[in-house]
Short mmCIF file of C-alpha atoms and ligand atoms in Angstrom, two decimals:
data_model
loop_
_atom_site.label_atom_id
_atom_site.label_comp_id
_atom_site.label_asym_id
_atom_site.label_seq_id
_atom_site.Cartn_x
_atom_site.Cartn_y
_atom_site.Cartn_z
CA MET A 1 23.10 -1.38 6.55
CA HIS A 2 23.52 -3.24 3.22
CA PRO A 3 20.49 -5.16 1.93
CA ALA A 4 20.72 -8.80 3.05
CA HIS A 5 18.39 -11.77 3.36
CA TYR A 6 17.44 -12.69 6.93
CA ILE A 7 16.69 -16.40 7.37
CA ASP A 8 16.30 -18.45 10.53
CA GLY A 9 17.72 -15.69 12.70
CA GLY A 10 20.78 -14.92 10.55
CA PHE A 11 21.76 -12.45 7.81
CA THR A 12 23.16 -13.65 4.50
CA ALA A 13 23.80 -11.94 1.19
CA ALA A 14 24.02 -15.23 -0.73
CA GLY A 15 23.20 -15.12 -4.41
CA ASP A 16 24.01 -12.84 -7.33
CA GLY A 17 23.20 -9.21 -6.84
CA PHE A 18 21.71 -6.38 -8.84
CA PRO A 19 22.35 -2.63 -8.48
CA LEU A 20 20.39 -0.35 -6.16
CA ILE A 21 19.73 2.89 -8.03
CA ASP A 22 19.22 6.29 -6.38
CA PRO A 23 16.12 7.84 -8.00
CA VAL A 24 17.26 11.36 -7.07
CA ASP A 25 20.31 11.35 -9.37
CA GLY A 26 20.35 7.97 -11.12
CA SER A 27 23.59 6.86 -9.44
CA VAL A 28 24.30 3.29 -8.28
CA ARG A 29 24.28 3.19 -4.48
CA GLY A 30 24.86 -0.47 -3.74
CA GLN A 31 23.96 -4.05 -4.50
CA VAL A 32 20.87 -6.07 -3.62
CA PRO A 33 21.20 -9.86 -3.30
CA GLU A 34 18.84 -11.80 -5.59
CA ALA A 35 17.40 -14.79 -3.72
CA SER A 36 17.73 -18.14 -5.48
CA ALA A 37 14.99 -20.77 -5.34
CA GLU A 38 17.08 -22.52 -2.63
CA THR A 39 17.19 -19.32 -0.56
CA VAL A 40 13.41 -18.97 -0.80
CA ASP A 41 13.07 -22.63 0.16
CA ALA A 42 15.32 -22.14 3.18
CA ALA A 43 13.25 -19.16 4.33
CA VAL A 44 9.96 -21.06 4.01
CA SER A 45 11.42 -24.09 5.80
CA ALA A 46 12.71 -21.88 8.64
CA ALA A 47 9.26 -20.29 8.98
CA ALA A 48 7.59 -23.71 8.97
CA ARG A 49 9.93 -24.98 11.72
CA ALA A 50 9.39 -21.85 13.81
CA ARG A 51 5.62 -22.52 13.82
CA GLN A 52 6.29 -25.66 15.81
CA GLY A 53 8.54 -23.92 18.34
CA ALA A 54 8.10 -21.33 21.08
CA TRP A 55 6.18 -18.93 18.80
CA GLY A 56 3.55 -21.58 18.12
CA ARG A 57 2.99 -21.91 21.88
CA ALA A 58 3.21 -18.19 22.69
CA SER A 59 0.10 -16.66 24.22
CA ALA A 60 -1.53 -13.55 22.78
CA ALA A 61 0.00 -11.62 25.68
CA ASP A 62 3.49 -12.90 24.77
CA ARG A 63 2.98 -11.94 21.14
CA ALA A 64 1.77 -8.47 22.14
CA VAL A 65 4.94 -7.98 24.17
CA ALA A 66 7.03 -9.00 21.14
CA LEU A 67 5.13 -6.59 18.87
CA ARG A 68 5.73 -3.72 21.31
CA ARG A 69 9.45 -4.56 21.43
CA ILE A 70 9.56 -4.37 17.62
CA ALA A 71 7.75 -0.99 17.65
CA ASP A 72 10.18 0.29 20.30
CA GLY A 73 13.11 -1.02 18.24
CA ILE A 74 12.00 0.92 15.14
CA GLU A 75 11.46 4.02 17.26
CA ALA A 76 14.94 3.72 18.76
CA ARG A 77 16.43 3.73 15.24
CA PHE A 78 13.94 6.27 13.85
CA GLU A 79 16.48 8.48 12.03
CA GLU A 80 18.19 5.45 10.47
CA PHE A 81 14.84 4.22 9.14
CA VAL A 82 13.92 7.67 7.79
CA ALA A 83 17.29 8.04 6.06
CA ALA A 84 17.02 4.56 4.49
CA GLU A 85 13.47 5.19 3.22
CA VAL A 86 14.48 8.56 1.78
CA ARG A 87 17.55 7.05 0.07
CA ASP A 88 15.58 4.22 -1.55
CA THR A 89 12.55 6.25 -2.69
CA GLY A 90 13.83 9.84 -3.01
CA LYS A 91 10.72 11.03 -1.15
CA PRO A 92 10.95 14.26 0.88
CA ARG A 93 12.40 13.60 4.34
CA ALA A 94 9.43 15.35 5.94
CA LEU A 95 7.06 12.80 4.39
CA ALA A 96 9.06 9.78 5.57
CA ALA A 97 9.42 11.29 9.05
CA ALA A 98 5.73 12.23 9.33
CA MET A 99 4.09 9.28 7.61
CA ASP A 100 6.12 6.20 6.66
CA ILE A 101 8.13 5.46 9.78
CA PRO A 102 5.59 6.60 12.43
CA ARG A 103 2.93 4.46 10.69
CA ALA A 104 5.23 1.43 10.74
CA ILE A 105 5.62 1.88 14.51
CA ALA A 106 1.87 2.39 14.87
CA ASN A 107 1.16 -0.76 12.85
CA PHE A 108 2.92 -2.91 15.49
CA ARG A 109 1.43 -1.03 18.46
CA ALA A 110 -2.09 -1.16 17.00
CA TYR A 111 -1.98 -4.96 16.69
CA ALA A 112 -0.46 -5.37 20.14
CA ASP A 113 -3.50 -3.45 21.45
CA LEU A 114 -5.98 -5.30 19.25
CA LEU A 115 -4.95 -8.71 20.50
CA TYR A 116 -6.95 -8.01 23.62
CA GLY A 117 -10.61 -7.31 23.37
CA ARG A 118 -11.38 -9.92 20.72
CA ALA A 119 -13.82 -12.55 21.88
CA GLU A 120 -15.57 -15.17 19.80
CA GLN A 121 -19.21 -15.99 20.35
CA ALA A 122 -20.11 -19.14 22.34
CA TYR A 123 -23.47 -20.87 21.80
CA LEU A 124 -25.08 -22.84 24.60
CA SER A 125 -28.04 -25.11 23.81
CA ALA A 126 -29.78 -27.92 25.71
CA ASP A 127 -27.33 -30.54 24.50
CA ALA A 128 -24.08 -28.74 23.61
CA LEU A 129 -21.73 -25.86 24.16
CA ASN A 130 -20.20 -24.60 20.93
CA TYR A 131 -17.34 -22.17 20.97
CA THR A 132 -14.75 -20.98 18.51
CA VAL A 133 -11.02 -20.57 18.76
CA ARG A 134 -8.88 -18.92 16.11
CA ARG A 135 -5.81 -20.70 14.86
CA PRO A 136 -2.95 -19.07 12.88
CA LEU A 137 -2.75 -20.04 9.21
CA GLY A 138 0.94 -21.02 9.37
CA VAL A 139 3.57 -19.56 7.06
CA VAL A 140 2.50 -16.26 5.52
CA ALA A 141 4.24 -14.75 2.48
CA VAL A 142 4.13 -10.94 2.51
CA ILE A 143 4.96 -9.29 -0.82
CA SER A 144 5.07 -5.51 -0.85
CA PRO A 145 5.62 -2.60 -3.28
CA TRP A 146 8.11 0.28 -3.42
CA ASN A 147 5.94 3.32 -2.80
CA LEU A 148 5.55 3.14 1.02
CA PRO A 149 8.05 0.36 1.62
CA LEU A 150 8.10 -0.02 5.41
CA LEU A 151 4.55 1.21 6.01
CA LEU A 152 3.01 -1.34 3.66
CA LEU A 153 5.30 -4.22 4.67
CA THR A 154 4.57 -3.76 8.37
CA TRP A 155 0.86 -3.23 7.67
CA LYS A 156 0.79 -6.97 6.89
CA VAL A 157 3.70 -8.33 8.95
CA ALA A 158 2.33 -6.90 12.23
CA PRO A 159 -1.11 -8.56 12.08
CA ALA A 160 0.35 -11.78 10.63
CA LEU A 161 2.65 -12.08 13.66
CA ALA A 162 -0.07 -10.86 16.03
CA ALA A 163 -2.28 -13.75 14.91
CA GLY A 164 0.54 -16.21 15.64
CA ASN A 165 1.84 -16.90 12.13
CA THR A 166 5.42 -16.97 10.94
CA VAL A 167 6.41 -14.79 8.00
CA VAL A 168 8.55 -14.76 4.88
CA ALA A 169 8.63 -11.18 3.57
CA LYS A 170 9.73 -10.03 0.12
CA PRO A 171 9.90 -6.26 -0.28
CA SER A 172 10.12 -4.58 -3.66
CA GLU A 173 13.46 -5.16 -5.35
CA VAL A 174 13.96 -1.38 -5.67
CA THR A 175 13.40 -0.57 -1.97
CA PRO A 176 15.17 -3.24 0.11
CA SER A 177 16.73 -1.09 2.85
CA THR A 178 14.09 -0.49 5.53
CA ALA A 179 13.04 -4.15 5.34
CA THR A 180 16.63 -5.12 6.12
CA LEU A 181 16.65 -2.71 9.06
CA LEU A 182 13.36 -4.21 10.22
CA ALA A 183 14.98 -7.65 10.25
CA ALA A 184 17.75 -6.23 12.45
CA VAL A 185 15.09 -4.85 14.81
CA MET A 186 13.34 -8.24 14.90
CA HIS A 187 16.68 -9.85 15.70
CA ASP A 188 17.38 -7.41 18.55
CA ALA A 189 13.83 -7.92 19.83
CA GLU A 190 14.76 -11.59 20.22
CA LEU A 191 11.96 -12.93 18.13
CA PRO A 192 12.57 -16.70 17.95
CA ASP A 193 14.63 -17.75 14.91
CA GLY A 194 12.55 -18.32 11.81
CA VAL A 195 9.49 -16.36 12.96
CA PHE A 196 10.37 -13.47 10.62
CA ASN A 197 12.36 -14.15 7.46
CA LEU A 198 13.27 -11.78 4.67
CA VAL A 199 14.28 -12.53 1.10
CA HIS A 200 15.20 -9.97 -1.55
CA GLY A 201 14.75 -10.24 -5.27
CA HIS A 202 12.46 -9.67 -8.21
CA GLY A 203 8.87 -10.83 -8.70
CA ALA A 204 8.07 -12.73 -11.91
CA GLY A 205 10.36 -15.73 -12.42
CA ALA A 206 12.15 -14.96 -9.16
CA ALA A 207 11.69 -14.82 -5.38
CA GLY A 208 8.18 -13.30 -5.53
CA GLU A 209 6.79 -15.93 -7.87
CA TRP A 210 8.58 -18.80 -6.12
CA LEU A 211 7.05 -17.77 -2.82
CA THR A 212 3.54 -17.64 -4.27
CA ARG A 213 3.92 -21.12 -5.82
CA HIS A 214 5.57 -22.65 -2.76
CA PRO A 215 3.62 -25.56 -1.24
CA GLY A 216 4.92 -24.58 2.22
CA VAL A 217 3.27 -21.15 2.11
CA ASP A 218 -0.15 -21.16 3.78
CA ALA A 219 -1.31 -17.63 2.84
CA ILE A 220 -0.25 -14.74 0.62
CA ALA A 221 -0.70 -11.09 1.56
CA PHE A 222 0.17 -8.89 -1.41
CA THR A 223 0.13 -5.18 -2.19
CA GLY A 224 0.93 -4.02 -5.70
CA GLU A 225 -0.40 -3.70 -9.23
CA SER A 226 -3.66 -5.34 -10.25
CA ALA A 227 -1.91 -7.22 -13.09
CA THR A 228 0.57 -8.66 -10.58
CA GLY A 229 -2.37 -9.67 -8.39
CA SER A 230 -3.83 -11.66 -11.31
CA ALA A 231 -0.50 -13.43 -11.88
CA ILE A 232 -0.16 -14.26 -8.18
CA MET A 233 -3.72 -15.55 -8.04
CA ARG A 234 -3.03 -17.91 -10.94
CA ASN A 235 0.05 -19.27 -9.15
CA ALA A 236 -1.69 -19.45 -5.78
CA ALA A 237 -4.46 -21.52 -7.35
CA GLU A 238 -2.05 -24.46 -7.65
CA HIS A 239 -2.11 -25.06 -3.88
CA VAL A 240 -5.41 -23.25 -3.19
CA THR A 241 -3.45 -20.74 -1.10
CA PRO A 242 -5.66 -17.96 0.32
CA VAL A 243 -4.83 -14.41 -0.76
CA SER A 244 -5.39 -10.91 0.55
CA PHE A 245 -4.83 -8.28 -2.15
CA GLU A 246 -4.46 -4.50 -2.02
CA LEU A 247 -4.14 -3.47 -5.67
CA GLY A 248 -4.22 -0.48 -7.99
CA GLY A 249 -6.61 2.45 -8.20
CA LYS A 250 -7.86 5.25 -10.45
CA ASN A 251 -9.37 7.25 -7.66
CA PRO A 252 -12.02 9.93 -8.24
CA ALA A 253 -12.59 13.17 -6.36
CA LEU A 254 -16.05 14.76 -6.53
CA VAL A 255 -16.11 18.51 -5.89
CA PHE A 256 -19.62 19.89 -5.43
CA ALA A 257 -20.46 23.57 -5.90
CA ASP A 258 -21.37 23.81 -2.20
CA ALA A 259 -17.87 22.72 -1.09
CA ASP A 260 -15.47 24.95 0.78
CA LEU A 261 -13.45 25.65 -2.36
CA ASP A 262 -10.16 26.50 -0.63
CA GLN A 263 -10.40 23.28 1.37
CA ALA A 264 -11.26 21.26 -1.76
CA VAL A 265 -8.32 22.72 -3.71
CA ALA A 266 -5.84 22.22 -0.87
CA GLY A 267 -7.19 18.69 -0.27
CA THR A 268 -6.95 17.77 -3.95
CA LEU A 269 -3.41 19.13 -4.18
CA ARG A 270 -2.54 16.74 -1.34
CA SER A 271 -4.53 13.81 -2.70
CA ALA A 272 -3.12 14.12 -6.22
CA PHE A 273 0.48 15.09 -5.51
CA THR A 274 1.61 13.63 -2.17
CA HIS A 275 4.68 11.43 -2.80
CA SER A 276 4.45 12.64 -6.41
CA GLY A 277 1.21 10.71 -6.89
CA GLN A 278 2.87 7.39 -6.04
CA ILE A 279 0.32 6.34 -3.42
CA CYS A 280 -2.42 3.94 -4.41
CA LEU A 281 -4.95 6.28 -2.75
CA CYS A 282 -3.97 9.31 -4.85
CA THR A 283 -6.60 11.09 -6.90
CA GLU A 284 -6.17 10.82 -10.68
CA ARG A 285 -9.73 11.79 -11.76
CA VAL A 286 -11.31 15.02 -10.49
CA TYR A 287 -14.96 15.82 -11.30
CA VAL A 288 -16.09 19.37 -10.49
CA GLN A 289 -19.64 20.76 -10.54
CA GLN A 290 -20.08 23.32 -13.35
CA PRO A 291 -20.61 26.54 -11.33
CA VAL A 292 -17.20 26.22 -9.64
CA PHE A 293 -15.31 24.40 -12.41
CA ASP A 294 -13.25 27.36 -13.68
CA ALA A 295 -12.41 28.67 -10.21
CA PHE A 296 -11.39 25.22 -8.96
CA LEU A 297 -9.33 24.41 -12.05
CA GLY A 298 -7.49 27.75 -11.98
CA ALA A 299 -6.58 27.34 -8.30
CA LEU A 300 -5.58 23.67 -8.66
CA ALA A 301 -3.35 24.37 -11.69
CA ALA A 302 -1.73 27.34 -9.92
CA GLY A 303 -1.16 25.16 -6.84
CA ALA A 304 0.40 22.39 -8.94
CA ARG A 305 2.74 24.87 -10.66
CA ALA A 306 3.80 26.22 -7.25
CA LEU A 307 4.84 22.81 -5.88
CA LYS A 308 8.59 22.76 -5.30
CA ASP A 309 9.54 20.17 -2.67
CA TYR A 310 8.61 16.98 -4.48
CA GLY A 311 10.43 13.70 -5.03
CA PRO A 312 11.24 11.71 -8.17
CA MET A 313 9.53 8.73 -9.76
CA ILE A 314 10.95 5.54 -8.29
CA SER A 315 12.87 4.45 -11.42
CA ALA A 316 13.78 5.44 -14.95
CA ALA A 317 11.25 2.90 -16.24
CA HIS A 318 8.46 4.38 -14.12
CA ARG A 319 9.44 7.94 -15.14
CA ASP A 320 9.23 6.86 -18.78
CA LYS A 321 5.82 5.26 -18.19
CA VAL A 322 4.43 8.42 -16.57
CA LEU A 323 5.84 10.63 -19.34
CA SER A 324 4.34 8.32 -21.96
CA TYR A 325 0.91 9.02 -20.37
CA TYR A 326 1.58 12.79 -20.48
CA ARG A 327 2.20 12.43 -24.24
CA LEU A 328 -0.72 10.02 -24.73
CA ALA A 329 -3.06 12.49 -23.00
CA VAL A 330 -2.12 15.20 -25.50
CA ARG A 331 -2.62 12.80 -28.43
CA GLU A 332 -6.03 11.92 -26.95
CA GLY A 333 -6.95 15.64 -27.02
CA ALA A 334 -6.05 16.88 -23.52
CA GLN A 335 -5.07 20.43 -22.65
CA THR A 336 -2.16 20.58 -20.19
CA ARG A 337 -3.00 23.21 -17.53
CA ALA A 338 0.11 22.66 -15.41
CA GLY A 339 3.33 20.70 -15.87
CA GLY A 340 3.38 18.04 -18.56
CA GLY A 341 7.12 17.57 -18.80
CA VAL A 342 10.40 17.11 -16.97
CA PRO A 343 11.60 19.83 -14.56
CA ALA A 344 15.08 21.36 -14.89
CA PHE A 345 16.73 21.92 -11.51
CA GLY A 346 20.26 22.78 -12.62
CA ASP A 347 21.74 20.35 -10.08
CA GLN A 348 22.30 16.59 -9.60
CA ARG A 349 18.52 15.98 -9.69
CA ASP A 350 18.64 16.49 -13.46
CA GLY A 351 20.15 12.98 -13.58
CA GLY A 352 17.23 11.64 -11.53
CA PHE A 353 13.75 10.48 -12.42
CA TYR A 354 11.61 13.61 -11.91
CA VAL A 355 8.45 14.62 -13.75
CA GLU A 356 6.39 17.77 -13.28
CA PRO A 357 3.16 17.83 -11.28
CA THR A 358 0.57 17.90 -14.05
CA VAL A 359 -3.06 18.95 -14.43
CA LEU A 360 -5.00 17.94 -17.54
CA THR A 361 -8.45 18.79 -18.90
CA GLY A 362 -10.58 18.11 -21.95
CA LEU A 363 -10.48 14.31 -22.21
CA PRO A 364 -13.52 12.13 -22.88
CA GLN A 365 -14.38 9.55 -20.23
CA ASP A 366 -13.24 6.69 -22.51
CA ALA A 367 -9.69 8.06 -22.99
CA ARG A 368 -6.98 5.65 -21.84
CA THR A 369 -5.55 8.46 -19.69
CA ILE A 370 -8.84 8.45 -17.75
CA ARG A 371 -9.15 4.68 -17.52
CA GLU A 372 -5.63 3.43 -16.75
CA GLU A 373 -3.69 3.87 -13.51
CA ILE A 374 -0.70 6.17 -14.11
CA PHE A 375 0.72 6.30 -10.54
CA GLY A 376 2.38 9.67 -11.01
CA PRO A 377 1.78 13.33 -10.11
CA VAL A 378 -1.10 13.88 -12.52
CA CYS A 379 -4.83 14.38 -12.43
CA HIS A 380 -7.49 15.13 -15.02
CA VAL A 381 -10.25 17.63 -14.18
CA ALA A 382 -13.69 17.34 -15.83
CA PRO A 383 -17.03 19.07 -15.22
CA PHE A 384 -20.40 17.59 -14.19
CA ASP A 385 -23.89 18.97 -13.63
CA THR A 386 -25.87 16.69 -11.31
CA GLU A 387 -25.23 14.48 -8.31
CA ASP A 388 -26.29 11.36 -10.24
CA GLU A 389 -23.94 12.23 -13.08
CA ALA A 390 -21.04 12.70 -10.64
CA ILE A 391 -21.66 9.30 -9.06
CA ALA A 392 -21.92 7.62 -12.48
CA LEU A 393 -18.61 9.18 -13.58
CA ALA A 394 -16.88 8.14 -10.34
CA ASN A 395 -18.11 4.56 -10.75
CA ASP A 396 -17.22 4.33 -14.44
CA SER A 397 -13.91 2.56 -13.78
CA ARG A 398 -12.57 -0.98 -13.48
CA TYR A 399 -10.95 0.13 -10.22
CA GLY A 400 -12.59 0.93 -6.87
CA LEU A 401 -10.07 1.72 -4.17
CA ALA A 402 -10.70 5.18 -2.71
CA ALA A 403 -12.73 8.33 -3.42
CA THR A 404 -13.00 11.81 -1.96
CA VAL A 405 -16.17 13.91 -1.79
CA TRP A 406 -15.99 17.65 -1.17
CA THR A 407 -19.28 19.20 0.00
CA ARG A 408 -20.66 21.26 2.90
CA ASP A 409 -24.08 19.62 2.56
CA VAL A 410 -24.25 16.86 5.19
CA SER A 411 -27.24 15.19 3.55
CA ARG A 412 -25.46 15.11 0.21
CA ALA A 413 -22.37 13.57 1.82
CA HIS A 414 -24.45 10.75 3.31
CA ARG A 415 -26.38 10.25 0.04
CA VAL A 416 -23.34 10.18 -2.22
CA ALA A 417 -20.67 8.35 -0.18
CA PRO A 418 -22.39 4.94 0.05
CA ARG A 419 -23.21 4.98 -3.69
CA ILE A 420 -19.55 5.23 -4.73
CA GLU A 421 -18.04 1.90 -5.70
CA ALA A 422 -14.87 2.09 -3.61
CA GLY A 423 -13.55 0.51 -0.45
CA ILE A 424 -12.89 3.87 1.21
CA VAL A 425 -14.73 7.18 0.76
CA TRP A 426 -13.29 10.28 2.42
CA VAL A 427 -15.57 13.29 2.89
CA ASN A 428 -13.79 16.68 3.10
CA CYS A 429 -10.49 14.94 3.82
CA TRP A 430 -8.02 12.46 2.33
CA ASN A 431 -5.95 9.64 3.76
CA LEU A 432 -7.20 10.21 7.29
CA ARG A 433 -6.63 6.76 8.76
CA ASP A 434 -7.93 4.88 11.79
CA LEU A 435 -6.11 1.55 11.82
CA ARG A 436 -9.16 -0.31 13.16
CA THR A 437 -11.24 0.40 10.05
CA PRO A 438 -11.53 -1.90 7.00
CA PHE A 439 -9.03 -1.00 4.27
CA GLY A 440 -9.15 -2.41 0.75
CA GLY A 441 -10.69 -2.07 -2.67
CA VAL A 442 -13.54 -3.34 -4.82
CA LYS A 443 -13.41 -4.48 -8.47
CA ALA A 444 -9.80 -4.61 -9.76
CA SER A 445 -8.53 -2.80 -6.64
CA GLY A 446 -8.33 -5.80 -4.39
CA ILE A 447 -9.68 -8.83 -2.60
CA GLY A 448 -10.58 -8.73 1.07
CA ARG A 449 -10.13 -6.10 3.72
CA GLU A 450 -7.24 -5.44 6.06
CA GLY A 451 -7.11 -3.27 9.16
CA GLY A 452 -8.08 -4.02 12.75
CA GLY A 453 -10.03 -7.23 13.21
CA HIS A 454 -10.27 -7.69 9.43
CA SER A 455 -6.54 -8.43 9.25
CA LEU A 456 -6.65 -10.71 12.28
CA ASP A 457 -9.54 -12.58 10.63
CA PHE A 458 -7.58 -13.07 7.39
CA PHE A 459 -4.43 -14.20 9.18
CA SER A 460 -6.23 -16.83 11.29
CA GLU A 461 -9.02 -19.32 10.85
CA PRO A 462 -11.89 -20.13 13.14
CA VAL A 463 -12.15 -23.63 14.57
CA ASN A 464 -15.50 -24.58 16.03
CA ILE A 465 -15.40 -26.79 19.14
CA CYS A 466 -18.59 -28.56 20.11
CA ILE A 467 -18.87 -30.14 23.58
CA GLN A 468 -21.81 -32.34 24.37
CA ILE A 469 -23.27 -31.56 27.77
P1 NAD B 501 4.20 -4.51 -8.48
O1 NAD B 501 2.94 -5.27 -8.56
O2 NAD B 501 5.02 -4.35 -9.70
O3 NAD B 501 5.19 -5.15 -7.40
C1 NAD B 501 4.79 -5.35 -6.06
C2 NAD B 501 5.58 -6.50 -5.48
O4 NAD B 501 5.23 -7.70 -6.16
C3 NAD B 501 7.09 -6.35 -5.60
O5 NAD B 501 7.69 -6.87 -4.44
C4 NAD B 501 7.41 -7.24 -6.81
O6 NAD B 501 8.72 -7.74 -6.80
C5 NAD B 501 6.40 -8.35 -6.62
N1 NAD B 501 6.05 -9.06 -7.84
C6 NAD B 501 6.02 -8.59 -9.11
N2 NAD B 501 5.61 -9.58 -9.96
C7 NAD B 501 5.37 -10.67 -9.20
C8 NAD B 501 4.92 -11.99 -9.49
N3 NAD B 501 4.63 -12.38 -10.74
N4 NAD B 501 4.79 -12.88 -8.47
C9 NAD B 501 5.06 -12.49 -7.20
N5 NAD B 501 5.50 -11.26 -6.87
C10 NAD B 501 5.64 -10.36 -7.86
O7 NAD B 501 3.81 -3.09 -7.87
P2 NAD B 501 4.75 -1.84 -7.61
O8 NAD B 501 5.12 -1.26 -8.93
O9 NAD B 501 5.82 -2.22 -6.67
O10 NAD B 501 3.75 -0.85 -6.84
C11 NAD B 501 2.87 0.03 -7.49
C12 NAD B 501 1.49 -0.58 -7.64
O11 NAD B 501 1.04 -1.00 -6.35
C13 NAD B 501 0.44 0.38 -8.13
O12 NAD B 501 -0.41 -0.30 -9.01
C14 NAD B 501 -0.33 0.76 -6.87
O13 NAD B 501 -1.64 1.21 -7.07
C15 NAD B 501 -0.29 -0.51 -6.12
N6 NAD B 501 -0.47 -0.29 -4.68
C16 NAD B 501 -1.67 -0.60 -4.10
C17 NAD B 501 -1.88 -0.35 -2.74
C18 NAD B 501 -3.18 -0.64 -2.05
O14 NAD B 501 -3.23 -0.57 -0.82
N7 NAD B 501 -4.25 -0.96 -2.76
C19 NAD B 501 -0.85 0.19 -1.99
C20 NAD B 501 0.36 0.49 -2.62
C21 NAD B 501 0.55 0.25 -3.97
O1 6OD B 502 -2.89 3.38 5.12
C1 6OD B 502 -2.85 2.17 4.88
O2 6OD B 502 -3.10 1.31 5.75
C2 6OD B 502 -2.52 1.71 3.54
N1 6OD B 502 -2.59 0.37 3.35
C3 6OD B 502 -2.17 2.59 2.58
C4 6OD B 502 -1.89 2.23 1.25
C5 6OD B 502 -1.37 3.14 0.42
C6 6OD B 502 -1.05 2.83 -0.93
O3 6OD B 502 -0.12 3.26 -1.54
#
């Protein structure tokens, strides 16, 4: 299916287009329509009208039925979704089939389930009964990135719809395909016209920015870079539009000498190199306690060199950015223990945007390579002596999204985890997700929490009703 806008129940490819590039070989695979300001306006107006229609009157039970139909619709076209996600991102098929598309289905089912079982508190006193109802916010703009395109789009669209809102979604300009398929699923699920709308296009000075400045948008749910979050917040300030932000990270892993070393190495290979490091939760800073530093580093570097089935960076520009950090690291004094360059495959992938999985050592904590998010298949490994030192190193960052702690000492795990300044701390695991739990970051990694009731809270507002008795 070619990328197209979906507005008020109909597909249109109005507007000039730009090329869709295959990151595996650099070839042009199609055209993406660039939404004009009028197209964005039409989408917001359609969403505003749909609020007043059947969707605005639908009960939670009706909305849950609709969410299940959407989940079933994605499942019925599973292979099509997997193929589209693989084409846009170049990620291994196994990853899209095991993570991206199943999680998108689960996102809708989880919020269908969660709609039941939420009750607000009522307060009865001598003279009044106070109770609270939750009202949808209205038109929600969902702006999502390219790394887990359908997973992260549906992570916000599902709860926004569950809470009774209407949506205008703008996926990343480089990964438009699964969002377009999702619109087709919404259409087949007979969601009322205008409840879900989709516009394609760029961010700054284009569809993304116009949505965030639009007076008809009642809330903005955004996932992407921290710098983009700042820009959106400035624009959202104009109409005091509420925001929920999931932003960048520079995630630490702490490996204690009492850890199961094989488990810590295997876990760090996953946390640093899954999707070639292009997941906001990926580890870029590894701190290892001195007695096991050499053994851990040797095994991690060997594991990184052995990786074969990995995907490309999303674009030539992102490949160049990651490679510029590989070179910067060396200028800053790093030793490259694995990778550090561009792989040669001897096939069409040599025209694509690949970089080698890379392990670095030897940098001081104030090096830019240690402080800035790279978002590629690279981590730096440094030693520490004490628990306090490890926690201080982990927290010495402007970011605070996720951390991993590797230890067999249960007391240590409970002592260390709550002291790490991050929204999520995984102990002896990584990216193990329960969709009911709060997800988000501290510091420059985000504002607010999503997941379970936290998302439903953001996408609705409480109204207190006081009845004199
Ligand atoms: P990005 O910020 O460049 O773009 C994300 C989306 O925002 C895209 O749809 C883009 O078109 C749009 N956009 C860009 N500028 C905009 C503007 N001025 N106004 C409105 N919209 C705008 O991010 P990306 O490169 O697509 O994704 C990678 C980044 O996302 C990394 O920093 C990564 O850490 C972060 N990320 C965070 C999480 C999380 O859950 N915390 C998840 C995934 C990715
Ligand atoms: O698992 C999730 O719910 C989630 N939001 C993951 C984000 C990954 C970032 O790239």
